[in-house]
Amino acid sequence: MNQQPEQSNQSENKSLIYLMLGIFLNQSKQLNNSQQLTKSDKQQFKTQKDERVRYLIFFGLMFFLFIHSFWKYGILNQAIGLIMPRASAQVAIVNSASGFVPDWSRLRFSDMIIGENGSVTYPTSRGTESRIWRAGQSIAEFMELGDFETPELAIESLNLSTIARVQRINLNQQRLSDFQLTRWQTLPNLVRAVPSLGNRSVGSVRPIRDFVRRFGINGGTIANASRYTSLRNIELGRGINLRNYPLTSIPNIQNASINRFANWQDSKIIGVPGLSTLTWDNLPGLRSLDLSFVGKVDLVLRDIEANRVRSISGSYQEGFNVPCLQPNCAHVEMAGVGRTTGTQWISGKVQLVRGGFGILRVLNGGKEPTGRHPFGSAFKQVVWNIDEASGKVQTAMFFRICKRIAFVRTCSPYFIGYVPFIDYWEKDPIVFGQPNSLP
């Protein structure tokens, strides 16, 4: 009796153990399958990732080759040219009856930006001087008034009062040091330059009073003080600090024309308050320009052209029909009345000609880019960048250095540049200026 229940309990316990063992084995199998599935998913993900990387490398390489081909064969430049607007010239222009001319009402020294670095050393009456310029710099910062001593501008006939009125400058807020040429004026120089200054008493003009007191002079008129030999050759800037005095502390200095001052040519453009931003329509000499000789841009031709003999470009020294007798004669072919058609304006990038006069003619090896002077001798217009495919030509301005050495004026070749000027396209009108000789 007692033996049967015992066997029954053992049987039930065995069944329970088998059941639990089965459940455990089943869960272990499921876990093992789950782990195998996870590893498979990871392997598949890794494979997909590797494929994406290979695709990225492939398309990146293709894109690089595509861009390289565009750049190498000029296709990229042409494509950009189709979607971008035409580049505008540095100088604003108007289409006058004579052709494209600068918009003088918008042309200023401060906007004339030099395109290349340069430097030069030269002799003057005061010893050796140097000019240094950097690309991106305004010419007003290093060009001097004497470089523009030309009847086409007549810049020297201006006075501070006229400039200040146009520019709305309060001269009472300027210092004597802002008017650069006051540094080297002697007292006799000032008496000759400034109207009625000599009739004033020394004590009534503070800068003069402080200047002459250093030499023991305390009274009398300024004219009398200027006769003292002890200060006859002493420059104002060496006797007093010009920054300590308002510009108008010397009465009537603003009414004296620039050319009344001694060695006014040596002042930088920025050395005259308001001049660097004065528009050129305020320069009286421009009214005398002769714009009667005109034509049209016919063909724009690059350096494959050689030995061009019907030139209308050159220099004051060689004339303006200098042939280009060399393999590279990039030029613009012109059209116009009579024999003007077929003439060639040679690029200054490929042809240099003689320039300059006097002592300074030796600067830059005595050479300057070939070109013309349609707007006078203040600067030279030079054919610069030529794009035969689009029919576009970019011209540039070039400038020169002029000095008076031993009272004789001398000028270098026109080699300071380039400054972007007027852009032309085929069939655009162009002013040639004088002379109107044709080859």
PDB file of N, CA and C in Angstrom, residues 86-140:
ATOM      1  N   ARG A  86      27.592  89.719 -67.405  1.00  0.00           N
ATOM      2  CA  ARG A  86      28.866  90.208 -67.896  1.00  0.00           C
ATOM      3  C   ARG A  86      29.566  91.036 -66.820  1.00  0.00           C
ATOM      4  N   ALA A  87      30.894  90.848 -66.751  1.00  0.00           N
ATOM      5  CA  ALA A  87      31.659  91.620 -65.778  1.00  0.00           C
ATOM      6  C   ALA A  87      31.641  93.088 -66.171  1.00  0.00           C
ATOM      7  N   SER A  88      31.411  93.956 -65.215  1.00  0.00           N
ATOM      8  CA  SER A  88      31.376  95.391 -65.492  1.00  0.00           C
ATOM      9  C   SER A  88      32.773  95.962 -65.368  1.00  0.00           C
ATOM     10  N   ALA A  89      33.026  97.067 -66.083  1.00  0.00           N
ATOM     11  CA  ALA A  89      34.326  97.710 -66.032  1.00  0.00           C
ATOM     12  C   ALA A  89      34.514  98.390 -64.687  1.00  0.00           C
ATOM     13  N   GLN A  90      35.801  98.590 -64.332  1.00  0.00           N
ATOM     14  CA  GLN A  90      36.100  99.318 -63.104  1.00  0.00           C
ATOM     15  C   GLN A  90      35.528 100.727 -63.182  1.00  0.00           C
ATOM     16  N   VAL A  91      35.558 101.326 -64.362  1.00  0.00           N
ATOM     17  CA  VAL A  91      35.124 102.706 -64.541  1.00  0.00           C
ATOM     18  C   VAL A  91      33.738 102.739 -65.183  1.00  0.00           C
ATOM     19  N   ALA A  92      32.827 103.477 -64.571  1.00  0.00           N
ATOM     20  CA  ALA A  92      31.495 103.647 -65.150  1.00  0.00           C
ATOM     21  C   ALA A  92      31.606 104.458 -66.440  1.00  0.00           C
ATOM     22  N   ILE A  93      30.769 104.113 -67.431  1.00  0.00           N
ATOM     23  CA  ILE A  93      30.847 104.782 -68.729  1.00  0.00           C
ATOM     24  C   ILE A  93      29.496 105.325 -69.148  1.00  0.00           C
ATOM     25  N   VAL A  94      29.535 106.225 -70.121  1.00  0.00           N
ATOM     26  CA  VAL A  94      28.329 106.705 -70.774  1.00  0.00           C
ATOM     27  C   VAL A  94      28.546 106.565 -72.276  1.00  0.00           C
ATOM     28  N   ASN A  95      27.477 106.289 -72.992  1.00  0.00           N
ATOM     29  CA  ASN A  95      27.552 106.152 -74.443  1.00  0.00           C
ATOM     30  C   ASN A  95      27.212 107.500 -75.055  1.00  0.00           C
ATOM     31  N   SER A  96      28.256 108.304 -75.284  1.00  0.00           N
ATOM     32  CA  SER A  96      28.069 109.644 -75.820  1.00  0.00           C
ATOM     33  C   SER A  96      27.960 109.591 -77.339  1.00  0.00           C
ATOM     34  N   ALA A  97      27.785 110.761 -77.945  1.00  0.00           N
ATOM     35  CA  ALA A  97      27.728 110.840 -79.408  1.00  0.00           C
ATOM     36  C   ALA A  97      29.043 110.401 -80.036  1.00  0.00           C
ATOM     37  N   SER A  98      30.129 110.514 -79.291  1.00  0.00           N
ATOM     38  CA  SER A  98      31.444 110.137 -79.800  1.00  0.00           C
ATOM     39  C   SER A  98      31.783 108.676 -79.555  1.00  0.00           C
ATOM     40  N   GLY A  99      31.074 108.027 -78.653  1.00  0.00           N
ATOM     41  CA  GLY A  99      31.398 106.653 -78.275  1.00  0.00           C
ATOM     42  C   GLY A  99      31.422 106.514 -76.775  1.00  0.00           C
ATOM     43  N   PHE A 100      31.911 105.382 -76.300  1.00  0.00           N
ATOM     44  CA  PHE A 100      31.977 105.156 -74.858  1.00  0.00           C
ATOM     45  C   PHE A 100      33.044 106.061 -74.238  1.00  0.00           C
ATOM     46  N   VAL A 101      32.652 106.846 -73.257  1.00  0.00           N
ATOM     47  CA  VAL A 101      33.584 107.685 -72.505  1.00  0.00           C
ATOM     48  C   VAL A 101      33.325 107.468 -71.023  1.00  0.00           C
ATOM     49  N   PRO A 102      34.328 107.703 -70.183  1.00  0.00           N
ATOM     50  CA  PRO A 102      34.091 107.549 -68.747  1.00  0.00           C
ATOM     51  C   PRO A 102      32.978 108.475 -68.276  1.00  0.00           C
ATOM     52  N   ASP A 103      32.221 108.018 -67.309  1.00  0.00           N
ATOM     53  CA  ASP A 103      31.247 108.883 -66.652  1.00  0.00           C
ATOM     54  C   ASP A 103      32.028 109.711 -65.641  1.00  0.00           C
ATOM     55  N   TRP A 104      32.452 110.903 -66.083  1.00  0.00           N
ATOM     56  CA  TRP A 104      33.319 111.730 -65.250  1.00  0.00           C
ATOM     57  C   TRP A 104      32.690 112.054 -63.899  1.00  0.00           C
ATOM     58  N   SER A 105      31.368 112.045 -63.828  1.00  0.00           N
ATOM     59  CA  SER A 105      30.681 112.363 -62.572  1.00  0.00           C
ATOM     60  C   SER A 105      30.793 111.229 -61.554  1.00  0.00           C
ATOM     61  N   ARG A 106      31.362 110.081 -61.986  1.00  0.00           N
ATOM     62  CA  ARG A 106      31.525 108.945 -61.073  1.00  0.00           C
ATOM     63  C   ARG A 106      32.975 108.458 -61.010  1.00  0.00           C
ATOM     64  N   LEU A 107      33.864 109.165 -61.705  1.00  0.00           N
ATOM     65  CA  LEU A 107      35.271 108.768 -61.729  1.00  0.00           C
ATOM     66  C   LEU A 107      36.039 109.528 -60.652  1.00  0.00           C
ATOM     67  N   ARG A 108      36.727 108.790 -59.774  1.00  0.00           N
ATOM     68  CA  ARG A 108      37.469 109.394 -58.673  1.00  0.00           C
ATOM     69  C   ARG A 108      38.819 108.692 -58.514  1.00  0.00           C
ATOM     70  N   PHE A 109      39.804 109.432 -58.031  1.00  0.00           N
ATOM     71  CA  PHE A 109      41.119 108.825 -57.785  1.00  0.00           C
ATOM     72  C   PHE A 109      41.018 107.652 -56.814  1.00  0.00           C
ATOM     73  N   SER A 110      40.186 107.795 -55.804  1.00  0.00           N
ATOM     74  CA  SER A 110      40.098 106.760 -54.771  1.00  0.00           C
ATOM     75  C   SER A 110      39.558 105.442 -55.310  1.00  0.00           C
ATOM     76  N   ASP A 111      38.850 105.477 -56.446  1.00  0.00           N
ATOM     77  CA  ASP A 111      38.281 104.258 -57.026  1.00  0.00           C
ATOM     78  C   ASP A 111      39.218 103.586 -58.025  1.00  0.00           C
ATOM     79  N   MET A 112      40.343 104.213 -58.324  1.00  0.00           N
ATOM     80  CA  MET A 112      41.290 103.648 -59.280  1.00  0.00           C
ATOM     81  C   MET A 112      42.230 102.715 -58.526  1.00  0.00           C
ATOM     82  N   ILE A 113      41.958 101.416 -58.642  1.00  0.00           N
ATOM     83  CA  ILE A 113      42.658 100.406 -57.848  1.00  0.00           C
ATOM     84  C   ILE A 113      43.709  99.708 -58.702  1.00  0.00           C
ATOM     85  N   ILE A 114      44.930  99.713 -58.218  1.00  0.00           N
ATOM     86  CA  ILE A 114      46.042  99.130 -58.971  1.00  0.00           C
ATOM     87  C   ILE A 114      45.950  97.612 -58.946  1.00  0.00           C
ATOM     88  N   GLY A 115      46.310  96.978 -60.066  1.00  0.00           N
ATOM     89  CA  GLY A 115      46.141  95.534 -60.185  1.00  0.00           C
ATOM     90  C   GLY A 115      47.395  94.722 -59.930  1.00  0.00           C
ATOM     91  N   GLU A 116      48.570  95.361 -59.889  1.00  0.00           N
ATOM     92  CA  GLU A 116      49.824  94.614 -59.705  1.00  0.00           C
ATOM     93  C   GLU A 116      50.754  95.378 -58.776  1.00  0.00           C
ATOM     94  N   ASN A 117      51.579  94.631 -58.041  1.00  0.00           N
ATOM     95  CA  ASN A 117      52.593  95.245 -57.179  1.00  0.00           C
ATOM     96  C   ASN A 117      53.679  95.897 -58.022  1.00  0.00           C
ATOM     97  N   GLY A 118      54.343  96.878 -57.429  1.00  0.00           N
ATOM     98  CA  GLY A 118      55.461  97.499 -58.133  1.00  0.00           C
ATOM     99  C   GLY A 118      56.223  98.455 -57.232  1.00  0.00           C
ATOM    100  N   SER A 119      57.415  98.821 -57.656  1.00  0.00           N
ATOM    101  CA  SER A 119      58.229  99.801 -56.939  1.00  0.00           C
ATOM    102  C   SER A 119      59.278 100.349 -57.892  1.00  0.00           C
ATOM    103  N   VAL A 120      59.756 101.550 -57.578  1.00  0.00           N
ATOM    104  CA  VAL A 120      60.774 102.169 -58.409  1.00  0.00           C
ATOM    105  C   VAL A 120      61.506 103.217 -57.571  1.00  0.00           C
ATOM    106  N   THR A 121      62.787 103.410 -57.858  1.00  0.00           N
ATOM    107  CA  THR A 121      63.602 104.432 -57.199  1.00  0.00           C
ATOM    108  C   THR A 121      64.133 105.374 -58.276  1.00  0.00           C
ATOM    109  N   TYR A 122      64.162 106.683 -57.972  1.00  0.00           N
ATOM    110  CA  TYR A 122      64.529 107.666 -58.977  1.00  0.00           C
ATOM    111  C   TYR A 122      65.138 108.898 -58.310  1.00  0.00           C
ATOM    112  N   PRO A 123      65.910 109.671 -59.068  1.00  0.00           N
ATOM    113  CA  PRO A 123      66.531 110.878 -58.507  1.00  0.00           C
ATOM    114  C   PRO A 123      65.576 112.066 -58.560  1.00  0.00           C
ATOM    115  N   THR A 124      65.686 112.958 -57.584  1.00  0.00           N
ATOM    116  CA  THR A 124      64.923 114.215 -57.575  1.00  0.00           C
ATOM    117  C   THR A 124      65.845 115.328 -57.069  1.00  0.00           C
ATOM    118  N   SER A 125      65.309 116.535 -57.035  1.00  0.00           N
ATOM    119  CA  SER A 125      66.093 117.671 -56.531  1.00  0.00           C
ATOM    120  C   SER A 125      66.390 117.528 -55.053  1.00  0.00           C
ATOM    121  N   ARG A 126      65.577 116.708 -54.353  1.00  0.00           N
ATOM    122  CA  ARG A 126      65.775 116.517 -52.918  1.00  0.00           C
ATOM    123  C   ARG A 126      66.537 115.231 -52.607  1.00  0.00           C
ATOM    124  N   GLY A 127      67.063 114.589 -53.613  1.00  0.00           N
ATOM    125  CA  GLY A 127      67.756 113.324 -53.418  1.00  0.00           C
ATOM    126  C   GLY A 127      66.968 112.170 -54.006  1.00  0.00           C
ATOM    127  N   THR A 128      67.357 110.965 -53.667  1.00  0.00           N
ATOM    128  CA  THR A 128      66.710 109.777 -54.208  1.00  0.00           C
ATOM    129  C   THR A 128      65.376 109.526 -53.507  1.00  0.00           C
ATOM    130  N   GLU A 129      64.345 109.244 -54.294  1.00  0.00           N
ATOM    131  CA  GLU A 129      63.025 108.920 -53.760  1.00  0.00           C
ATOM    132  C   GLU A 129      62.570 107.572 -54.301  1.00  0.00           C
ATOM    133  N   SER A 130      61.589 106.997 -53.640  1.00  0.00           N
ATOM    134  CA  SER A 130      61.042 105.706 -54.055  1.00  0.00           C
ATOM    135  C   SER A 130      59.528 105.766 -54.089  1.00  0.00           C
ATOM    136  N   ARG A 131      58.964 104.979 -54.966  1.00  0.00           N
ATOM    137  CA  ARG A 131      57.514 104.753 -54.991  1.00  0.00           C
ATOM    138  C   ARG A 131      57.292 103.243 -54.854  1.00  0.00           C
ATOM    139  N   ILE A 132      56.374 102.895 -53.993  1.00  0.00           N
ATOM    140  CA  ILE A 132      56.003 101.493 -53.799  1.00  0.00           C
ATOM    141  C   ILE A 132      54.488 101.401 -53.830  1.00  0.00           C
ATOM    142  N   TRP A 133      53.965 100.434 -54.565  1.00  0.00           N
ATOM    143  CA  TRP A 133      52.522 100.245 -54.592  1.00  0.00           C
ATOM    144  C   TRP A 133      52.201  98.766 -54.535  1.00  0.00           C
ATOM    145  N   ARG A 134      51.011  98.470 -54.029  1.00  0.00           N
ATOM    146  CA  ARG A 134      50.557  97.102 -53.844  1.00  0.00           C
ATOM    147  C   ARG A 134      49.234  96.884 -54.568  1.00  0.00           C
ATOM    148  N   ALA A 135      49.061  95.700 -55.111  1.00  0.00           N
ATOM    149  CA  ALA A 135      47.796  95.361 -55.766  1.00  0.00           C
ATOM    150  C   ALA A 135      46.647  95.557 -54.779  1.00  0.00           C
ATOM    151  N   GLY A 136      45.578  96.199 -55.257  1.00  0.00           N
ATOM    152  CA  GLY A 136      44.437  96.476 -54.398  1.00  0.00           C
ATOM    153  C   GLY A 136      44.483  97.846 -53.757  1.00  0.00           C
ATOM    154  N   GLN A 137      45.567  98.586 -53.987  1.00  0.00           N
ATOM    155  CA  GLN A 137      45.740  99.906 -53.396  1.00  0.00           C
ATOM    156  C   GLN A 137      45.200 100.979 -54.340  1.00  0.00           C
ATOM    157  N   SER A 138      44.609 102.030 -53.774  1.00  0.00           N
ATOM    158  CA  SER A 138      44.154 103.164 -54.581  1.00  0.00           C
ATOM    159  C   SER A 138      45.357 103.980 -55.024  1.00  0.00           C
ATOM    160  N   ILE A 139      45.336 104.489 -56.260  1.00  0.00           N
ATOM    161  CA  ILE A 139      46.461 105.296 -56.735  1.00  0.00           C
ATOM    162  C   ILE A 139      46.562 106.612 -55.975  1.00  0.00           C
ATOM    163  N   ALA A 140      45.478 107.046 -55.322  1.00  0.00           N
ATOM    164  CA  ALA A 140      45.494 108.289 -54.544  1.00  0.00           C
ATOM    165  C   ALA A 140      46.493 108.210 -53.402  1.00  0.00           C
TER     166      ALA A 140
END
